[in-house]
Each structure stands twice: as C-alpha cells, then as structure tokens.
GROMACS .gro file of C-alpha atoms in nm:
model
  343
    1MET     CA    1  -3.881   4.882  -0.901
    2SER     CA    2  -4.063   5.041  -1.196
    3SER     CA    3  -3.805   5.319  -1.219
    4VAL     CA    4  -3.522   5.066  -1.219
    5THR     CA    5  -3.691   4.867  -1.494
    6ALA     CA    6  -3.749   5.180  -1.702
    7SER     CA    7  -3.388   5.287  -1.670
    8ARG     CA    8  -3.267   4.946  -1.780
    9SER     CA    9  -3.496   4.932  -2.082
   10GLY     CA   10  -3.429   5.289  -2.194
   11PRO     CA   11  -3.159   5.395  -2.442
   12ALA     CA   12  -2.800   5.384  -2.320
   13LEU     CA   13  -2.722   5.734  -2.450
   14ASP     CA   14  -2.922   6.053  -2.438
   15TRP     CA   15  -3.087   6.126  -2.771
   16ARG     CA   16  -2.887   6.451  -2.805
   17LEU     CA   17  -2.563   6.256  -2.800
   18ARG     CA   18  -2.698   6.010  -3.055
   19PHE     CA   19  -2.815   6.305  -3.263
   20GLY     CA   20  -2.460   6.442  -3.261
   21VAL     CA   21  -2.317   6.103  -3.355
   22LEU     CA   22  -2.564   6.077  -3.643
   23ALA     CA   23  -2.468   6.422  -3.774
   24LEU     CA   24  -2.099   6.333  -3.755
   25ILE     CA   25  -2.144   6.001  -3.935
   26TRP     CA   26  -2.345   6.151  -4.219
   27GLY     CA   27  -2.125   6.460  -4.236
   28PHE     CA   28  -1.812   6.248  -4.276
   29SER     CA   29  -1.979   6.028  -4.539
   30PHE     CA   30  -1.881   6.268  -4.816
   31LEU     CA   31  -1.519   6.255  -4.707
   32LEU     CA   32  -1.536   5.874  -4.705
   33ILE     CA   33  -1.680   5.873  -5.058
   34LYS     CA   34  -1.393   6.093  -5.173
   35VAL     CA   35  -1.132   5.868  -5.014
   36GLY     CA   36  -1.300   5.556  -5.150
   37THR     CA   37  -1.295   5.684  -5.508
   38GLU     CA   38  -0.921   5.745  -5.482
   39GLY     CA   39  -0.866   5.369  -5.490
   40TYR     CA   40  -1.176   5.220  -5.649
   41ALA     CA   41  -1.422   5.296  -5.929
   42PRO     CA   42  -1.739   5.482  -5.825
   43PHE     CA   43  -1.962   5.181  -5.890
   44GLN     CA   44  -1.731   4.968  -5.676
   45VAL     CA   45  -1.751   5.223  -5.395
   46THR     CA   46  -2.129   5.217  -5.414
   47LEU     CA   47  -2.147   4.838  -5.427
   48GLY     CA   48  -1.917   4.804  -5.126
   49ARG     CA   49  -2.117   5.065  -4.939
   50LEU     CA   50  -2.440   4.876  -5.000
   51VAL     CA   51  -2.292   4.538  -4.912
   52PHE     CA   52  -2.170   4.653  -4.571
   53GLY     CA   53  -2.482   4.860  -4.505
   54THR     CA   54  -2.705   4.564  -4.589
   55ALA     CA   55  -2.499   4.341  -4.360
   56VAL     CA   56  -2.563   4.575  -4.066
   57LEU     CA   57  -2.937   4.587  -4.137
   58ALA     CA   58  -2.946   4.208  -4.176
   59ALA     CA   59  -2.780   4.168  -3.837
   60ALA     CA   60  -3.031   4.407  -3.681
   61MET     CA   61  -3.320   4.217  -3.837
   62ALA     CA   62  -3.180   3.890  -3.705
   63VAL     CA   63  -3.149   4.031  -3.353
   64LYS     CA   64  -3.505   4.167  -3.364
   65ARG     CA   65  -3.631   3.854  -3.542
   66GLU     CA   66  -3.768   4.058  -3.829
   67ARG     CA   67  -3.859   3.892  -4.157
   68LEU     CA   68  -3.830   4.026  -4.507
   69PRO     CA   69  -4.160   4.151  -4.653
   70ARG     CA   70  -4.370   3.923  -4.868
   71GLY     CA   71  -4.569   3.972  -5.184
   72PRO     CA   72  -4.449   4.037  -5.541
   73ARG     CA   73  -4.617   4.375  -5.551
   74THR     CA   74  -4.430   4.496  -5.243
   75TRP     CA   75  -4.100   4.369  -5.382
   76GLY     CA   76  -4.171   4.539  -5.713
   77HIS     CA   77  -4.223   4.874  -5.544
   78LEU     CA   78  -3.916   4.817  -5.328
   79THR     CA   79  -3.709   4.754  -5.641
   80ILE     CA   80  -3.797   5.098  -5.774
   81ALA     CA   81  -3.743   5.254  -5.431
   82ALA     CA   82  -3.402   5.090  -5.405
   83PHE     CA   83  -3.301   5.245  -5.736
   84LEU     CA   84  -3.428   5.594  -5.656
   85LEU     CA   85  -3.317   5.611  -5.293
   86ASN     CA   86  -2.997   5.407  -5.296
   87ALA     CA   87  -2.846   5.275  -5.618
   88LEU     CA   88  -2.888   5.591  -5.826
   89PRO     CA   89  -2.800   5.868  -5.575
   90PHE     CA   90  -2.516   5.673  -5.413
   91SER     CA   91  -2.361   5.613  -5.755
   92LEU     CA   92  -2.412   5.973  -5.867
   93PHE     CA   93  -2.243   6.110  -5.557
   94ALA     CA   94  -1.951   5.872  -5.605
   95TYR     CA   95  -1.906   5.980  -5.966
   96ALA     CA   96  -1.955   6.347  -5.876
   97GLU     CA   97  -1.675   6.339  -5.622
   98LEU     CA   98  -1.429   6.236  -5.889
   99THR     CA   99  -1.433   6.598  -6.005
  100ILE     CA  100  -1.587   6.811  -5.728
  101PRO     CA  101  -1.481   6.861  -5.363
  102SER     CA  102  -1.656   6.667  -5.090
  103THR     CA  103  -1.759   7.002  -4.942
  104LEU     CA  104  -1.961   7.089  -5.252
  105ALA     CA  105  -2.116   6.742  -5.260
  106GLY     CA  106  -2.229   6.783  -4.900
  107ILE     CA  107  -2.391   7.117  -4.976
  108CYS     CA  108  -2.562   6.978  -5.288
  109ASN     CA  109  -2.703   6.699  -5.070
  110ALA     CA  110  -2.865   6.963  -4.847
  111THR     CA  111  -3.079   7.078  -5.140
  112SER     CA  112  -3.303   6.769  -5.114
  113PRO     CA  113  -3.573   6.952  -4.913
  114LEU     CA  114  -3.573   7.224  -5.180
  115TRP     CA  115  -3.629   6.969  -5.456
  116GLY     CA  116  -3.898   6.808  -5.242
  117MET     CA  117  -4.075   7.140  -5.209
  118ALA     CA  118  -4.049   7.205  -5.583
  119LEU     CA  119  -4.190   6.862  -5.659
  120SER     CA  120  -4.480   6.917  -5.420
  121LEU     CA  121  -4.591   7.204  -5.642
  122VAL     CA  122  -4.646   6.966  -5.934
  123ALA     CA  123  -4.705   6.629  -5.766
  124LEU     CA  124  -5.048   6.721  -5.625
  125SER     CA  125  -4.918   6.648  -5.276
  126GLU     CA  126  -5.146   6.695  -4.979
  127ASP     CA  127  -4.871   6.912  -4.833
  128ARG     CA  128  -5.005   7.237  -4.973
  129PRO     CA  129  -4.732   7.496  -5.035
  130THR     CA  130  -4.756   7.809  -4.822
  131ARG     CA  131  -4.604   8.149  -4.886
  132VAL     CA  132  -4.334   8.080  -4.630
  133ARG     CA  133  -4.240   7.749  -4.791
  134VAL     CA  134  -4.237   7.895  -5.141
  135ALA     CA  135  -4.017   8.177  -5.011
  136GLY     CA  136  -3.788   7.915  -4.863
  137LEU     CA  137  -3.767   7.744  -5.201
  138GLY     CA  138  -3.658   8.066  -5.370
  139LEU     CA  139  -3.413   8.148  -5.094
  140GLY     CA  140  -3.264   7.800  -5.105
  141PHE     CA  141  -3.192   7.808  -5.476
  142LEU     CA  142  -3.046   8.156  -5.436
  143GLY     CA  143  -2.808   7.994  -5.190
  144VAL     CA  144  -2.721   7.727  -5.449
  145LEU     CA  145  -2.631   7.998  -5.699
  146THR     CA  146  -2.417   8.163  -5.432
  147VAL     CA  147  -2.230   7.841  -5.360
  148LEU     CA  148  -2.169   7.787  -5.730
  149GLY     CA  149  -2.053   8.146  -5.785
  150ALA     CA  150  -2.309   8.228  -6.052
  151TRP     CA  151  -2.192   8.592  -6.079
  152GLN     CA  152  -1.853   8.461  -6.198
  153GLY     CA  153  -2.009   8.245  -6.466
  154PHE     CA  154  -1.940   7.929  -6.260
  155ASP     CA  155  -1.570   7.976  -6.332
  156GLY     CA  156  -1.356   7.681  -6.223
  157LEU     CA  157  -1.660   7.466  -6.149
  158ASP     CA  158  -1.696   7.120  -6.294
  159ALA     CA  159  -2.046   7.136  -6.436
  160THR     CA  160  -2.086   6.762  -6.488
  161GLY     CA  161  -1.985   6.666  -6.135
  162THR     CA  162  -2.201   6.937  -5.982
  163ALA     CA  163  -2.499   6.835  -6.196
  164MET     CA  164  -2.455   6.474  -6.081
  165ALA     CA  165  -2.454   6.577  -5.715
  166LEU     CA  166  -2.766   6.790  -5.762
  167LEU     CA  167  -2.937   6.510  -5.954
  168ALA     CA  168  -2.855   6.274  -5.669
  169SER     CA  169  -3.021   6.510  -5.421
  170LEU     CA  170  -3.323   6.534  -5.654
  171SER     CA  171  -3.351   6.156  -5.666
  172TYR     CA  172  -3.428   6.136  -5.293
  173PRO     CA  173  -3.757   6.332  -5.288
  174ILE     CA  174  -3.870   6.156  -5.605
  175GLY     CA  175  -3.810   5.829  -5.426
  176TRP     CA  176  -3.982   5.952  -5.109
  177ILE     CA  177  -4.293   6.049  -5.305
  178TYR     CA  178  -4.299   5.711  -5.478
  179VAL     CA  179  -4.249   5.520  -5.154
  180ARG     CA  180  -4.511   5.719  -4.972
  181ARG     CA  181  -4.771   5.647  -5.239
  182THR     CA  182  -4.694   5.279  -5.288
  183LEU     CA  183  -4.560   5.132  -4.964
  184ALA     CA  184  -4.737   5.322  -4.687
  185GLY     CA  185  -4.966   5.098  -4.484
  186THR     CA  186  -4.834   4.769  -4.620
  187GLY     CA  187  -4.826   4.619  -4.272
  188HIS     CA  188  -4.453   4.552  -4.280
  189SER     CA  189  -4.215   4.712  -4.032
  190HIS     CA  190  -3.990   4.993  -4.145
  191LEU     CA  191  -3.681   4.790  -4.057
  192SER     CA  192  -3.804   4.503  -4.272
  193LEU     CA  193  -3.880   4.731  -4.568
  194THR     CA  194  -3.549   4.912  -4.540
  195GLY     CA  195  -3.351   4.590  -4.514
  196ALA     CA  196  -3.522   4.456  -4.825
  197GLN     CA  197  -3.467   4.784  -5.006
  198LEU     CA  198  -3.093   4.784  -4.934
  199LEU     CA  199  -3.073   4.420  -5.039
  200LEU     CA  200  -3.234   4.501  -5.373
  201ALA     CA  201  -3.006   4.801  -5.426
  202THR     CA  202  -2.708   4.576  -5.358
  203LEU     CA  203  -2.829   4.329  -5.619
  204GLN     CA  204  -2.878   4.612  -5.870
  205LEU     CA  205  -2.520   4.730  -5.823
  206ALA     CA  206  -2.392   4.373  -5.829
  207VAL     CA  207  -2.533   4.345  -6.181
  208VAL     CA  208  -2.419   4.687  -6.304
  209THR     CA  209  -2.070   4.707  -6.154
  210PRO     CA  210  -1.908   4.419  -6.351
  211LEU     CA  211  -2.044   4.568  -6.675
  212PHE     CA  212  -1.868   4.903  -6.629
  213THR     CA  213  -1.566   4.823  -6.416
  214SER     CA  214  -1.293   4.563  -6.400
  215LEU     CA  215  -1.158   4.390  -6.093
  216PRO     CA  216  -0.889   4.602  -5.924
  217THR     CA  217  -0.539   4.466  -5.963
  218HIS     CA  218  -0.462   4.557  -5.603
  219LEU     CA  219  -0.663   4.654  -5.295
  220PRO     CA  220  -0.563   4.993  -5.151
  221ILE     CA  221  -0.620   4.965  -4.776
  222VAL     CA  222  -0.721   5.320  -4.684
  223PRO     CA  223  -0.987   5.354  -4.958
  224LEU     CA  224  -1.114   5.006  -4.869
  225LEU     CA  225  -1.148   5.100  -4.502
  226ALA     CA  226  -1.330   5.417  -4.611
  227ILE     CA  227  -1.582   5.207  -4.805
  228VAL     CA  228  -1.633   4.973  -4.511
  229ALA     CA  229  -1.694   5.269  -4.279
  230LEU     CA  230  -1.921   5.435  -4.535
  231GLY     CA  231  -2.140   5.128  -4.560
  232ALA     CA  232  -2.134   4.993  -4.207
  233LEU     CA  233  -2.157   5.330  -4.032
  234GLY     CA  234  -2.298   5.578  -4.283
  235THR     CA  235  -2.560   5.345  -4.431
  236GLY     CA  236  -2.618   5.079  -4.165
  237VAL     CA  237  -2.547   5.197  -3.812
  238ALA     CA  238  -2.662   5.554  -3.880
  239MET     CA  239  -2.999   5.427  -3.995
  240LEU     CA  240  -3.044   5.227  -3.677
  241VAL     CA  241  -2.943   5.529  -3.468
  242GLN     CA  242  -3.198   5.735  -3.655
  243TYR     CA  243  -3.471   5.480  -3.578
  244GLY     CA  244  -3.419   5.536  -3.208
  245ILE     CA  245  -3.410   5.914  -3.235
  246VAL     CA  246  -3.731   5.929  -3.439
  247ALA     CA  247  -3.905   5.693  -3.198
  248GLU     CA  248  -3.795   5.901  -2.899
  249VAL     CA  249  -3.836   6.261  -3.012
  250GLY     CA  250  -4.030   6.235  -3.339
  251PRO     CA  251  -3.932   6.295  -3.703
  252THR     CA  252  -3.964   6.674  -3.691
  253THR     CA  253  -3.681   6.705  -3.439
  254ALA     CA  254  -3.484   6.421  -3.593
  255GLN     CA  255  -3.482   6.582  -3.936
  256MET     CA  256  -3.292   6.880  -3.793
  257VAL     CA  257  -2.980   6.671  -3.844
  258THR     CA  258  -3.011   6.782  -4.208
  259TYR     CA  259  -2.878   7.124  -4.119
  260PHE     CA  260  -2.563   6.996  -3.948
  261VAL     CA  261  -2.451   6.753  -4.219
  262PRO     CA  262  -2.318   7.009  -4.474
  263VAL     CA  263  -2.143   7.201  -4.197
  264ILE     CA  264  -1.960   6.888  -4.084
  265ALA     CA  265  -1.894   6.780  -4.444
  266THR     CA  266  -1.738   7.118  -4.519
  267ALA     CA  267  -1.526   7.119  -4.202
  268ALA     CA  268  -1.405   6.764  -4.269
  269GLY     CA  269  -1.320   6.836  -4.632
  270VAL     CA  270  -1.120   7.146  -4.547
  271ALA     CA  271  -0.946   7.016  -4.234
  272ILE     CA  272  -0.868   6.660  -4.343
  273LEU     CA  273  -0.860   6.662  -4.723
  274GLY     CA  274  -0.722   7.015  -4.756
  275GLU     CA  275  -1.000   7.130  -4.989
  276THR     CA  276  -1.010   7.502  -5.060
  277LEU     CA  277  -1.292   7.716  -4.927
  278THR     CA  278  -1.397   8.055  -5.060
  279TRP     CA  279  -1.633   8.295  -4.886
  280SER     CA  280  -1.921   8.205  -5.118
  281THR     CA  281  -1.927   7.842  -5.000
  282PRO     CA  282  -2.016   7.893  -4.632
  283VAL     CA  283  -2.237   8.194  -4.709
  284GLY     CA  284  -2.424   8.008  -4.981
  285ALA     CA  285  -2.453   7.699  -4.762
  286ALA     CA  286  -2.609   7.906  -4.483
  287ILE     CA  287  -2.862   8.047  -4.731
  288VAL     CA  288  -2.940   7.697  -4.861
  289LEU     CA  289  -3.000   7.568  -4.509
  290ALA     CA  290  -3.218   7.867  -4.421
  291GLY     CA  291  -3.427   7.808  -4.730
  292ALA     CA  292  -3.448   7.436  -4.658
  293ALA     CA  293  -3.566   7.512  -4.304
  294LEU     CA  294  -3.842   7.738  -4.437
  295THR     CA  295  -3.961   7.470  -4.681
  296GLN     CA  296  -4.012   7.238  -4.383
  297ALA     CA  297  -4.229   7.490  -4.195
  298ARG     CA  298  -4.569   7.351  -4.103
  299PRO     CA  299  -4.900   7.509  -3.997
  300GLY     CA  300  -4.946   7.551  -3.626
  301ARG     CA  301  -5.247   7.328  -3.557
  302GLY     CA  302  -5.379   7.007  -3.704
  303HIS     CA  303  -5.075   6.947  -3.916
  304ARG     CA  304  -4.927   6.609  -3.989
  305ARG     CA  305  -4.601   6.541  -3.813
  306GLY     CA  306  -4.302   6.536  -4.039
  307GLY     CA  307  -4.433   6.554  -4.394
  308ALA     CA  308  -4.353   6.403  -4.729
  309ASP     CA  309  -3.983   6.435  -4.670
  310SER     CA  310  -3.975   6.302  -4.319
  311GLU     CA  311  -4.195   5.995  -4.282
  312PRO     CA  312  -4.233   5.822  -4.617
  313TRP     CA  313  -4.342   5.490  -4.469
  314ARG     CA  314  -4.525   5.610  -4.164
  315GLU     CA  315  -4.776   5.360  -4.030
  316GLY     CA  316  -4.920   5.527  -3.726
  317ARG     CA  317  -4.694   5.659  -3.455
  318PRO     CA  318  -4.328   5.560  -3.469
  319GLY     CA  319  -4.215   5.298  -3.224
  320GLY     CA  320  -3.890   5.121  -3.162
  321ALA     CA  321  -3.702   5.030  -3.476
  322ASP     CA  322  -4.017   5.066  -3.679
  323SER     CA  323  -4.009   5.438  -3.730
  324ASP     CA  324  -3.848   5.640  -4.004
  325SER     CA  325  -3.688   5.434  -4.272
  326ALA     CA  326  -3.593   5.564  -4.612
  327PRO     CA  327  -3.216   5.508  -4.623
  328THR     CA  328  -3.034   5.750  -4.717
  329ALA     CA  329  -2.895   5.886  -4.594
  330GLY     CA  330  -2.608   6.088  -4.646
  331GLY     CA  331  -2.477   6.041  -4.663
  332GLY     CA  332  -2.626   6.021  -4.694
  333GLY     CA  333  -2.923   5.889  -4.655
  334ALA     CA  334  -2.930   6.046  -4.666
  335GLY     CA  335  -3.400   5.901  -4.668
  336ALA     CA  336  -3.584   5.907  -4.356
  337THR     CA  337  -3.579   6.259  -4.255
  338SER     CA  338  -3.500   6.510  -4.520
  339VAL     CA  339  -3.139   6.403  -4.530
  340PRO     CA  340  -3.075   6.173  -4.737
  341GLY     CA  341  -2.909   6.003  -4.882
  342VAL     CA  342  -2.585   5.973  -4.779
  343ARG     CA  343  -2.690   5.742  -4.520
   0.00000   0.00000   0.00000
C-alpha cells in the first residue's frame, strides 16, 4: 500500500526527461524572441512574455493556494529584483536580437556564471574564489573572444546588439546577489516571491512600453504565437518544471541545464532560422561552457550546495514548489540556477 501511494504522489515523468524538456524550452527561447521581434517591438515582446509568464505562475499559485508576500519592504526589494532579473535582461535580449543572431544571443546568455564569478571577486561574497574558479573565469572570457572573432577585429559583428546581450547576462548575477542579500529568509515561499516578482516586472513594462512604442496596426500571427510560447512556456511552465527538478535532485544537478541551452539555441537558430555558423562559434561556445563549469566548481567537503548563482532565495532545503526561484530564465531565466534568464 505504501509503495502504491508513493508512486501515485511522485512526479509523472522521470527528472531526466523533465531536465531535457527544460533545456529544450530555454534553448528555443532565443529563437522565439527572434521570431517575436519580427512582428512586434522589443518592449512589446517583453511585455507579452511577462504577461503570459505571470499568468502561468498565478495559476500555479491558485492551485497550490499560495498567497502573494506581504510587507512594503519585501515588495520594495522585489521591485528591484524584478527589474534586474526580468524587465531589464528580457528587454535587452529582445533589442539585441534585432541585430544579432539568436545563436549569438544564446551563447552570450551562457556567460552569466562568468559574470557571477567576476562579481564575487569584488562583492565580498562568502563564495571565496579558488584557483580553479579564477582559471574558469579566464577561460570563459577567452571563449567569448573566440565567439566574437577578436583576431578579425570583430569584423561583421554588431557591437551594440552584442553589448546588449552581454549586459543582459550581466544583469542576472547582479540581481541574484541583490536577491540573496535582501530576500533570503523572509519566510515566504519561492513560488510566492517569484510570482510577485513577475507581476512587478509586468507592471514595469506596462508603464514603459506605451512610452516607447505605438500600438501595432495589425497583429502578425506567427510572432504573436512566439510571444505566447515564450511567456507561457519559457517563463512560466519552465520555471515550474525547474522547481520540481531542484526539489528532486538538488540545484547543483539542476543547474547543469545551463550547458545545454546554448547548444540547443545554436542548433535551433541554424536549422530553423537559417542563421550562418562559422567554426569560431561552436568552438568558442565550448570554451565558454568549459569556463562556466569551472567557475561553478566547489570544494569537496563542507561546501554549501549550489552557491550564489544557484539558490538565491534558499530557505533551508528545497521542497516541492518552494525551491529554486529566480526567473529567468532563458531564456532565459534564465534565474534559479545559473541560467538565466531566458526563462
């Protein structure tokens, strides 16, 4: 009887399958951003993404009977977190993909752990840098230079779009550090905090978007469907899938999805959008991912699970939907693990 009860209460899919689904969703997020911007302004893409992502989180909160957090101080910190982890990076990626391929945007997103490591050197983090992690930082940025073709003087590269994508990836670890120092131990569940954060980001974009864009004269269907999928799947459903994975196998294993996202983003951009791919892109991406992996290396004993980039709102051991929470990603939220943002 106990075994039957356990099987009924357990997850419907093995965590490895859900891990693969999560990687696919976040990997395709960059393609969806590209398609969305073909019919709508970047701010409109971001606003739509947040609206549909918030709707999914609101439905999940209703099912679990979660309430929004209380207290003006918590909401104040969440407002800043919403800007750093959602409104700003989502908008920057949307604007970046006006001029750069989705493949390059996906690779730039993978630099978030490198920025996190660089920030830890100056942010007085308790995650003390080791020689291996510093070496990973150097290796990762060498990979970035390889992707960008530095030896060719960045010929043919849109500097503004690339800088926006890199700035978006930098925004995530800044947000993680802020969240970790201001919202950890508040007593609210991660699902509640994340739902409130997405709601605030949606309100921020709802204010900004009308100031810089005008209502579209027509509604292109394919870009609109891309925005719906980007928000509902890439920002909403993916986050809920990640909750379950973190609760089941822990954040250290869950954050390995980071290293699959740029691979899938590159494959999708080349196969579906017909984006060109030179040898330096996959080689540089591999170097970036190797460096990012080294920056996540932890001491063998007595180390804290995850780290600054993996459990920004950790309150004890993860459980159920109340585990890892910074949205992200991907696309990207990619926050949560070291992905980011795109989610």
